[in-house]
């Protein structure tokens, strides 16, 4: 080969150290290596099994399970009605950025808080019947007005006696049967004398929403109306009133947004309380 050197053209072979020899090319017993390797494999196997067993045991001891954590959260939410201050469940002022029609901002001010109570006479008969499967442990209510004091909205937190399966079943029923849009299943408002909500009665209900939670034993609802006491002949659920092209008086006034916007923010605050509940008052 031109320009080649002696031995060019032959493959250059590099011999590795034979399997049975040490670094000085001295023979060494193959059996010793096999025994060493076998011992190492056995040690790794024991260590691996130990780590797996330890991890499993540790997981069992600390209860490292998403399902169990969800159950604990669900159960802890049941006591929030007496472990969380009313100003935390129902803040004195609630900001509703983008909650109004067309994304307008809203500010709601609390004007009345009802004493915590049971559910006797708190709902119209048909709504009371619809909610009966989950029971009633405690009912908390507060009423808010908007910044112009033109509208009033009552928000309620119904703490139920139900387990997660029952809450899930009720939520599915409300969804599949459209119960949240039925005018005969509207929640009742809470009015208090000498406040902007003094004239907010059952005939003044204009829009509402009912939200059955599945990660907490709570039903969140709102109902809105005009603060001047005018009666409403054709109330409309928040879902329907907020639809594009809706022309009913509640829709045109933005009362669907009042109901839905306030419900969303109270529900968000409740979820934060569920994940980080405060200490029980002494």
Short mmCIF file of C-alpha atoms in Angstrom, two decimals:
data_model
loop_
_atom_site.label_atom_id
_atom_site.label_comp_id
_atom_site.label_asym_id
_atom_site.label_seq_id
_atom_site.Cartn_x
_atom_site.Cartn_y
_atom_site.Cartn_z
CA UNK A 1 0.00 0.00 0.00
CA UNK A 2 1.51 3.36 -0.99
CA UNK A 3 2.98 5.25 1.93
CA UNK A 4 2.33 2.27 4.07
CA UNK A 5 4.51 0.79 6.73
CA UNK A 6 5.66 -2.69 7.54
CA UNK A 7 2.71 -4.82 8.49
CA UNK A 8 0.13 -2.43 7.06
CA UNK A 9 -2.94 -4.14 5.73
CA UNK A 10 -3.09 -6.63 8.49
CA UNK A 11 -5.71 -6.14 11.17
CA UNK A 12 -4.38 -4.86 14.44
CA UNK A 13 -5.70 -7.02 17.22
CA UNK A 14 -5.66 -5.92 20.84
CA UNK A 15 -5.83 -8.76 23.30
CA UNK A 16 -7.74 -8.11 26.49
CA UNK A 17 -6.91 -9.58 29.82
CA UNK A 18 -8.05 -13.20 29.92
CA UNK A 19 -10.99 -13.94 32.13
CA UNK A 20 -8.99 -16.18 34.42
CA UNK A 21 -5.96 -13.97 34.97
CA UNK A 22 -5.10 -11.08 37.24
CA UNK A 23 -3.68 -7.66 36.27
CA UNK A 24 -0.20 -9.25 35.89
CA UNK A 25 -1.47 -11.96 33.57
CA UNK A 26 -1.08 -14.54 36.29
CA UNK A 27 -3.70 -17.28 36.40
CA UNK A 28 -6.23 -16.96 39.17
CA UNK A 29 -8.89 -19.45 40.24
CA UNK A 30 -12.07 -18.94 38.29
CA UNK A 31 -14.07 -20.44 41.08
CA UNK A 32 -13.06 -17.65 43.44
CA UNK A 33 -14.31 -15.05 41.02
CA UNK A 34 -17.55 -16.89 40.54
CA UNK A 35 -18.01 -17.17 44.27
CA UNK A 36 -17.22 -13.47 44.73
CA UNK A 37 -19.65 -12.46 42.01
CA UNK A 38 -22.32 -14.79 43.40
CA UNK A 39 -21.84 -13.35 46.85
CA UNK A 40 -22.11 -9.81 45.48
CA UNK A 41 -25.31 -10.65 43.61
CA UNK A 42 -26.76 -12.26 46.70
CA UNK A 43 -25.86 -9.23 48.79
CA UNK A 44 -27.51 -6.90 46.26
CA UNK A 45 -30.60 -9.09 46.22
CA UNK A 46 -30.87 -9.04 50.01
CA UNK A 47 -30.28 -5.29 50.10
CA UNK A 48 -32.86 -4.71 47.38
CA UNK A 49 -35.46 -6.81 49.14
CA UNK A 50 -34.70 -5.00 52.35
CA UNK A 51 -35.18 -1.61 50.72
CA UNK A 52 -38.41 -2.69 49.08
CA UNK A 53 -39.71 -4.18 52.30
CA UNK A 54 -38.65 -1.12 54.27
CA UNK A 55 -40.33 1.21 51.81
CA UNK A 56 -43.53 -0.80 51.91
CA UNK A 57 -43.46 -0.88 55.69
CA UNK A 58 -42.76 2.85 55.86
CA UNK A 59 -45.58 3.58 53.44
CA UNK A 60 -47.95 1.52 55.54
CA UNK A 61 -46.84 3.18 58.77
CA UNK A 62 -47.27 6.73 57.52
CA UNK A 63 -50.40 5.92 55.54
CA UNK A 64 -48.88 7.19 52.29
CA UNK A 65 -52.03 6.82 50.20
CA UNK A 66 -53.82 9.38 48.07
CA UNK A 67 -57.17 7.78 48.81
CA UNK A 68 -56.55 7.83 52.54
CA UNK A 69 -55.44 11.46 52.38
CA UNK A 70 -58.61 12.38 50.52
CA UNK A 71 -60.70 10.60 53.16
CA UNK A 72 -58.91 12.45 55.94
CA UNK A 73 -59.52 15.77 54.19
CA UNK A 74 -63.18 14.93 53.66
CA UNK A 75 -63.64 14.05 57.33
CA UNK A 76 -61.77 17.12 58.59
CA UNK A 77 -64.01 19.37 56.50
CA UNK A 78 -67.03 18.22 58.47
CA UNK A 79 -65.99 20.23 61.54
CA UNK A 80 -65.12 23.50 59.80
CA UNK A 81 -68.45 25.08 60.74
CA UNK A 82 -67.32 25.40 64.36
CA UNK A 83 -63.51 25.35 64.04
CA UNK A 84 -63.14 28.21 61.54
CA UNK A 85 -64.11 31.80 62.47
CA UNK A 86 -67.13 33.26 60.72
CA UNK A 87 -65.02 36.06 59.26
CA UNK A 88 -62.95 33.40 57.53
CA UNK A 89 -65.89 31.41 56.18
CA UNK A 90 -67.78 34.59 55.25
CA UNK A 91 -65.26 37.44 54.90
CA UNK A 92 -66.56 40.93 55.62
CA UNK A 93 -65.50 41.95 52.12
CA UNK A 94 -65.14 39.67 49.11
CA UNK A 95 -63.31 40.75 45.98
CA UNK A 96 -64.65 39.44 42.68
CA UNK A 97 -62.10 40.37 40.06
CA UNK A 98 -63.66 39.70 36.67
CA UNK A 99 -66.80 38.24 38.25
CA UNK A 100 -69.30 40.69 36.74
CA UNK A 101 -70.85 40.78 33.27
CA UNK A 102 -68.22 41.22 30.60
CA UNK A 103 -65.46 40.51 33.09
CA UNK A 104 -66.19 43.54 35.23
CA UNK A 105 -64.88 43.51 38.79
CA UNK A 106 -67.18 43.10 41.75
CA UNK A 107 -66.90 43.83 45.46
CA UNK A 108 -69.34 42.34 47.95
CA UNK A 109 -69.81 43.55 51.51
CA UNK A 110 -71.34 41.37 54.18
CA UNK A 111 -74.41 42.95 55.77
CA UNK A 112 -75.89 40.08 57.78
CA UNK A 113 -74.89 36.75 59.32
CA UNK A 114 -77.46 34.23 60.48
CA UNK A 115 -76.88 32.26 63.67
CA UNK A 116 -75.71 28.73 62.83
CA UNK A 117 -78.66 26.42 62.89
CA UNK A 118 -80.21 23.24 61.67
CA UNK A 119 -82.13 23.04 58.41
CA UNK A 120 -85.72 23.13 59.70
CA UNK A 121 -87.70 25.61 57.57
CA UNK A 122 -84.48 26.77 55.91
CA UNK A 123 -85.43 25.52 52.43
CA UNK A 124 -88.54 25.30 50.30
CA UNK A 125 -90.12 21.82 50.65
CA UNK A 126 -88.91 20.40 47.34
CA UNK A 127 -85.32 21.54 47.83
CA UNK A 128 -85.41 20.20 51.36
CA UNK A 129 -86.56 16.84 49.95
CA UNK A 130 -83.82 16.85 47.29
CA UNK A 131 -81.13 17.49 49.92
CA UNK A 132 -82.54 15.00 52.44
CA UNK A 133 -80.32 12.04 51.34
CA UNK A 134 -77.18 13.80 52.62
CA UNK A 135 -78.71 15.01 55.88
CA UNK A 136 -78.11 18.28 57.71
CA UNK A 137 -75.48 18.69 60.37
CA UNK A 138 -75.32 22.50 60.38
CA UNK A 139 -76.35 25.43 58.19
CA UNK A 140 -74.41 28.68 57.98
CA UNK A 141 -75.66 31.70 56.05
CA UNK A 142 -74.63 35.28 55.33
CA UNK A 143 -76.00 38.00 53.07
CA UNK A 144 -73.93 40.42 51.00
CA UNK A 145 -74.60 43.52 48.95
CA UNK A 146 -72.69 44.84 45.96
CA UNK A 147 -70.70 48.07 46.02
CA UNK A 148 -73.71 50.11 44.82
CA UNK A 149 -76.09 48.36 47.24
CA UNK A 150 -78.35 47.63 44.27
CA UNK A 151 -78.23 43.85 44.69
CA UNK A 152 -78.27 41.47 47.64
CA UNK A 153 -77.05 37.89 47.72
CA UNK A 154 -77.39 35.25 50.39
CA UNK A 155 -74.73 32.54 50.49
CA UNK A 156 -75.21 29.33 52.44
CA UNK A 157 -72.94 26.51 53.57
CA UNK A 158 -74.86 23.35 54.35
CA UNK A 159 -72.63 20.93 56.26
CA UNK A 160 -74.11 17.49 55.68
CA UNK A 161 -73.93 14.16 57.52
CA UNK A 162 -73.09 12.26 54.34
CA UNK A 163 -70.07 10.23 53.32
CA UNK A 164 -68.17 10.80 50.08
CA UNK A 165 -70.24 8.28 48.13
CA UNK A 166 -73.51 9.97 49.10
CA UNK A 167 -72.19 13.42 48.18
CA UNK A 168 -71.01 12.08 44.84
CA UNK A 169 -74.41 10.52 44.18
CA UNK A 170 -76.23 13.77 44.98
CA UNK A 171 -73.85 15.80 42.80
CA UNK A 172 -74.48 13.43 39.88
CA UNK A 173 -78.22 13.66 40.40
CA UNK A 174 -78.17 17.47 40.38
CA UNK A 175 -76.12 17.35 37.20
CA UNK A 176 -78.01 14.64 35.31
CA UNK A 177 -81.50 15.85 36.26
CA UNK A 178 -80.76 19.55 35.97
CA UNK A 179 -81.97 20.19 39.51
CA UNK A 180 -79.86 23.31 39.83
CA UNK A 181 -81.94 25.06 37.16
CA UNK A 182 -85.40 24.32 38.55
CA UNK A 183 -87.22 27.34 39.96
CA UNK A 184 -89.02 25.14 42.48
CA UNK A 185 -85.63 24.25 43.97
CA UNK A 186 -84.39 27.77 44.66
CA UNK A 187 -82.71 28.36 48.04
CA UNK A 188 -84.27 30.82 50.45
CA UNK A 189 -82.60 34.18 51.21
CA UNK A 190 -81.60 35.42 54.64
CA UNK A 191 -82.84 38.93 55.46
CA UNK A 192 -82.06 41.04 58.50
CA UNK A 193 -83.76 44.21 59.67
CA UNK A 194 -82.04 47.54 59.25
CA UNK A 195 -79.73 46.26 56.54
CA UNK A 196 -79.65 46.50 52.75
CA UNK A 197 -81.19 43.01 52.72
CA UNK A 198 -84.19 43.90 54.90
CA UNK A 199 -86.63 43.46 52.00
CA UNK A 200 -85.02 40.37 50.53
CA UNK A 201 -87.73 37.72 50.76
CA UNK A 202 -88.75 34.65 48.79
CA UNK A 203 -90.66 36.70 46.20
CA UNK A 204 -87.54 38.77 45.54
CA UNK A 205 -85.41 35.81 44.45
CA UNK A 206 -84.07 36.45 40.97
CA UNK A 207 -81.09 34.12 40.40
CA UNK A 208 -79.36 31.31 42.27
CA UNK A 209 -76.86 28.48 42.16
CA UNK A 210 -76.44 25.23 44.09
CA UNK A 211 -73.07 23.43 44.19
CA UNK A 212 -72.82 19.96 45.73
CA UNK A 213 -69.17 19.36 46.64
CA UNK A 214 -67.72 15.87 46.31
CA UNK A 215 -64.44 16.44 48.18
CA UNK A 216 -66.15 17.80 51.30
CA UNK A 217 -69.52 17.14 52.96
CA UNK A 218 -70.79 20.60 52.04
CA UNK A 219 -73.42 22.10 49.74
CA UNK A 220 -72.66 25.69 48.73
CA UNK A 221 -75.53 27.82 47.46
CA UNK A 222 -76.39 31.43 46.71
CA UNK A 223 -79.53 33.36 45.83
CA UNK A 224 -79.64 36.95 44.55
CA UNK A 225 -82.19 39.71 44.09
CA UNK A 226 -82.66 43.45 43.96
CA UNK A 227 -82.13 45.37 47.18
CA UNK A 228 -85.18 47.60 46.62
CA UNK A 229 -87.59 44.77 47.33
CA UNK A 230 -89.04 44.39 43.83
CA UNK A 231 -90.70 41.05 43.14
CA UNK A 232 -89.46 38.77 40.39
CA UNK A 233 -91.94 36.96 38.17
CA UNK A 234 -89.42 34.89 36.19
CA UNK A 235 -86.31 34.00 38.20
CA UNK A 236 -83.49 32.34 36.30
CA UNK A 237 -80.62 30.19 37.51
CA UNK A 238 -77.14 31.66 37.35
CA UNK A 239 -76.14 29.09 34.74
CA UNK A 240 -78.97 30.16 32.44
CA UNK A 241 -78.73 33.88 33.20
CA UNK A 242 -75.03 33.95 32.33
CA UNK A 243 -75.47 32.35 28.92
CA UNK A 244 -74.67 34.47 25.92
CA UNK A 245 -77.79 36.16 24.56
CA UNK A 246 -79.86 35.72 27.74
CA UNK A 247 -82.41 38.56 27.89
CA UNK A 248 -84.33 37.96 31.12
CA UNK A 249 -84.34 40.80 33.70
CA UNK A 250 -82.03 38.83 36.04
CA UNK A 251 -79.65 38.20 33.15
CA UNK A 252 -79.68 41.80 31.97
CA UNK A 253 -79.04 43.05 35.49
CA UNK A 254 -76.15 40.65 35.98
CA UNK A 255 -77.77 38.87 38.92
CA UNK A 256 -76.57 35.51 37.61
CA UNK A 257 -73.04 36.84 37.87
CA UNK A 258 -73.75 38.04 41.41
CA UNK A 259 -74.85 34.57 42.48
CA UNK A 260 -72.17 32.60 40.67
CA UNK A 261 -69.32 35.01 41.41
CA UNK A 262 -69.93 35.10 45.15
CA UNK A 263 -70.53 31.34 45.34
CA UNK A 264 -67.24 30.65 43.57
CA UNK A 265 -65.23 32.79 45.95
CA UNK A 266 -66.82 31.49 49.12
CA UNK A 267 -66.25 27.96 47.85
CA UNK A 268 -62.59 28.71 47.11
CA UNK A 269 -62.11 30.08 50.61
CA UNK A 270 -63.76 26.96 52.03
CA UNK A 271 -61.39 24.70 50.11
CA UNK A 272 -58.41 26.59 51.55
CA UNK A 273 -59.86 26.07 55.03
CA UNK A 274 -60.18 22.34 54.28
CA UNK A 275 -56.51 22.02 53.38
CA UNK A 276 -55.25 24.25 56.21
CA UNK A 277 -57.86 24.41 58.97
CA UNK A 278 -57.32 26.80 61.84
CA UNK A 279 -57.13 25.83 65.48
CA UNK A 280 -60.39 25.33 67.24
CA UNK A 281 -61.36 28.28 69.40
CA UNK A 282 -60.86 27.70 73.08
#
